[in-house]
mmCIF file of C-alpha atoms in Angstrom:
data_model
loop_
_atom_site.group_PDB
_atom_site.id
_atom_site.type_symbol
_atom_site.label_atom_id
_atom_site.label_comp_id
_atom_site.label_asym_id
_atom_site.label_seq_id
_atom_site.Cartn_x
_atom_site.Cartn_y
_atom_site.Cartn_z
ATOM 1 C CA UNK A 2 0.282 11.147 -10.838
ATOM 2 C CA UNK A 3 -2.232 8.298 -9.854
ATOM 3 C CA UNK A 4 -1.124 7.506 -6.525
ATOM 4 C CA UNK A 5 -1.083 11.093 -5.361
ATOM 5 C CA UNK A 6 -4.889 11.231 -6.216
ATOM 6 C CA UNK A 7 -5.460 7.820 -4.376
ATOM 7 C CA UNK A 8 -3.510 9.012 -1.333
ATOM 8 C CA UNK A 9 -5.765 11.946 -1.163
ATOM 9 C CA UNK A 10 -8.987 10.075 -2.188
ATOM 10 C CA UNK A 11 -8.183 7.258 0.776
ATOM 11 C CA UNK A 12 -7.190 10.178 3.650
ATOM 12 C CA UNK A 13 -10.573 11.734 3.515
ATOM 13 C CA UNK A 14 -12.618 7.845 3.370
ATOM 14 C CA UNK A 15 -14.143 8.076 6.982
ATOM 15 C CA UNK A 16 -13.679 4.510 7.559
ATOM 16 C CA UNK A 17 -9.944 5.135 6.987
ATOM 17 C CA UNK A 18 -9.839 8.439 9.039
ATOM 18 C CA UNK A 19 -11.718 6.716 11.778
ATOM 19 C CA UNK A 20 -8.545 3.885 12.321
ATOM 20 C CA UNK A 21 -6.407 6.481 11.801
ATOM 21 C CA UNK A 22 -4.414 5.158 9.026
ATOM 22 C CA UNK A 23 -2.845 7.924 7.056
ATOM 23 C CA UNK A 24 -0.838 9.133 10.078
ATOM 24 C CA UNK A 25 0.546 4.848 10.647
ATOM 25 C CA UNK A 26 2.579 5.487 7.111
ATOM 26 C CA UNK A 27 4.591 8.671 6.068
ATOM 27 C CA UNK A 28 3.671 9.624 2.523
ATOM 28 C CA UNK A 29 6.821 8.655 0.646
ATOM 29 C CA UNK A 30 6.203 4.874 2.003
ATOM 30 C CA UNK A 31 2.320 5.366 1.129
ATOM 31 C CA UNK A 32 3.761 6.415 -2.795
ATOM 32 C CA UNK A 33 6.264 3.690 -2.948
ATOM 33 C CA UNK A 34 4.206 1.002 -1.374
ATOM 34 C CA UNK A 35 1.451 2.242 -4.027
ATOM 35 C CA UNK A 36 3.638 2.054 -7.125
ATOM 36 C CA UNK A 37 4.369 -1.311 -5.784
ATOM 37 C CA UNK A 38 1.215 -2.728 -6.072
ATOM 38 C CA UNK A 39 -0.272 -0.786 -8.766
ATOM 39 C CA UNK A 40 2.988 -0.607 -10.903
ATOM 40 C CA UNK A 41 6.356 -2.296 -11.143
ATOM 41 C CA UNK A 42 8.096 -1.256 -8.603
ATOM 42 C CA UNK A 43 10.262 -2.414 -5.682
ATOM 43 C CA UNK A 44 9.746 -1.511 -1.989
ATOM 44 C CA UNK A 45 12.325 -1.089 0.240
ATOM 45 C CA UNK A 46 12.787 -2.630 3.945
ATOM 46 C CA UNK A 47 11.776 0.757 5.440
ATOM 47 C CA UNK A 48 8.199 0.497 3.692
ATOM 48 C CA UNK A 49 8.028 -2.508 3.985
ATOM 49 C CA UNK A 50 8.514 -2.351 7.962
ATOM 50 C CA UNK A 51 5.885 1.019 7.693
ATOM 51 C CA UNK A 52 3.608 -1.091 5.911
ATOM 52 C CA UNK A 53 3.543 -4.114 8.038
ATOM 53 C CA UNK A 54 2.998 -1.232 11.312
ATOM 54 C CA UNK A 55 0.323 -0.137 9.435
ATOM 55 C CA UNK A 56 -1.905 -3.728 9.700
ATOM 56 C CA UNK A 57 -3.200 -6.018 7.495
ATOM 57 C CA UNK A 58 -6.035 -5.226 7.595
ATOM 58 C CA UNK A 59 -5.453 -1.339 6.572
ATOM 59 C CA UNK A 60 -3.221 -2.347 4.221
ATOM 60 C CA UNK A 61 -6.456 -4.453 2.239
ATOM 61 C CA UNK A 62 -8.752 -1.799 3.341
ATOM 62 C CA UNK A 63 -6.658 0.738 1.464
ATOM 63 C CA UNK A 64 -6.445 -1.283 -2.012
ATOM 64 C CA UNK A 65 -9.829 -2.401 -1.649
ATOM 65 C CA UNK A 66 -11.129 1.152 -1.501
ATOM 66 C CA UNK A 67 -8.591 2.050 -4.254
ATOM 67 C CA UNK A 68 -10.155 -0.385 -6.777
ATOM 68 C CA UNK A 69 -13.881 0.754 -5.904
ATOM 69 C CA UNK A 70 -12.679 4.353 -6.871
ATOM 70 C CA UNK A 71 -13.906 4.977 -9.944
ATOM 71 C CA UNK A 72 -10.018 6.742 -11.336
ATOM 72 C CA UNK A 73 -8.865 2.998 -11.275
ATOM 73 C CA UNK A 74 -11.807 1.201 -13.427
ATOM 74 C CA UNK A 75 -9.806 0.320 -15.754
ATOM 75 C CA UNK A 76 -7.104 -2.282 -13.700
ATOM 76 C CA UNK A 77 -7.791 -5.242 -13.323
ATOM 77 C CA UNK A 78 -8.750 -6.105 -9.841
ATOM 78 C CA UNK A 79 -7.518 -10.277 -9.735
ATOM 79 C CA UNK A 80 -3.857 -8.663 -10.608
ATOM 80 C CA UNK A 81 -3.874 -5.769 -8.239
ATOM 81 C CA UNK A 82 -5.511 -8.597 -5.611
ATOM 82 C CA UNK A 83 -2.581 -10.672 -6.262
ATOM 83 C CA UNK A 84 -0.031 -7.908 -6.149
ATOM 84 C CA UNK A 85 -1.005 -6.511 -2.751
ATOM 85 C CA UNK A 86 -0.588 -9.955 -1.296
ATOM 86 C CA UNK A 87 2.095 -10.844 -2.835
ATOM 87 C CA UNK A 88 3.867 -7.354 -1.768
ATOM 88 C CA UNK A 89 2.303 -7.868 2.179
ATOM 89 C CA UNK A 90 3.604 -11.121 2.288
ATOM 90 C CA UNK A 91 6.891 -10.205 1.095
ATOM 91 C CA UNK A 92 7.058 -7.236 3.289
ATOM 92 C CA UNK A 93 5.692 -8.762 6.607
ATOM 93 C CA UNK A 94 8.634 -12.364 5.931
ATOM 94 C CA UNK A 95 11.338 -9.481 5.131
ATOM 95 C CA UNK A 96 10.164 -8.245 9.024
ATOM 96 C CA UNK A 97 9.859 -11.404 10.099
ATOM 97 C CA UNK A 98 13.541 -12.168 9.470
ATOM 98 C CA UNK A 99 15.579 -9.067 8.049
ATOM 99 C CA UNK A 100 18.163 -9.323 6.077
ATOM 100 C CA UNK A 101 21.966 -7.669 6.654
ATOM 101 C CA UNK A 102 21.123 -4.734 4.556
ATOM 102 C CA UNK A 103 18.535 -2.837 6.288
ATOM 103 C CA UNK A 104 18.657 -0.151 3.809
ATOM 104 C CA UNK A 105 17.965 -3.125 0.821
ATOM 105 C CA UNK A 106 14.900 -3.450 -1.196
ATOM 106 C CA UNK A 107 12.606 -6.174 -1.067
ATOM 107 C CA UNK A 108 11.100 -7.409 -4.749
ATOM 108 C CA UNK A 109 7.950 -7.613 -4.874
#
């Protein structure tokens, strides 16, 4: 299971254990806003809400450091690019104004 690996490969990055981002997102979030971006999936308001917690700026730093691992050569970087934004932006106008299903999922 990719994302499993990534998780693992990310938590022990110092720049990520320095900002202390693994602990800002509990792992099933960190999975299913992972599959998100790197497969089809959906996310649901609850990761999305982690996610947007977690920063912007994490959030890139984690996909970012994804792609330079050398498990994910093969992907294409524009798409995954595009994804990631595409599922932040979604996530962070979801937060912005929720919908009346708080237990929903957002399409990203």
């Amino acid at each position: 299971m990719a994302s499993v690996n990534v998780y693992t490969i990310l938590v022990n990055d110092q720049i990520i254990k320095e900002n202390n981002y693994e602990t800002k997102m509990g792992w099933p979030c960190v999975l299913e806003a992972f599959t998100t971006i790197f497969k089809i999936r959906s996310i649901s308001n609850k990761c999305c809400g982690e996610l947007v917690v977690l920063g912007k700026v994490c959030h890139s730093t984690l996909v970012k450091r994804t792609l330079e691992n050398p498990l994910f050569k093969d992907l294409n970087p524009v798409k995954i690019i595009a994804k990631s934004i595409q599922t932040w932006n979604s996530c962070l106008a979801l937060i912005d104004s929720p919908s009346p299903s708080a237990s929903g999922y957002w399409i990203a």
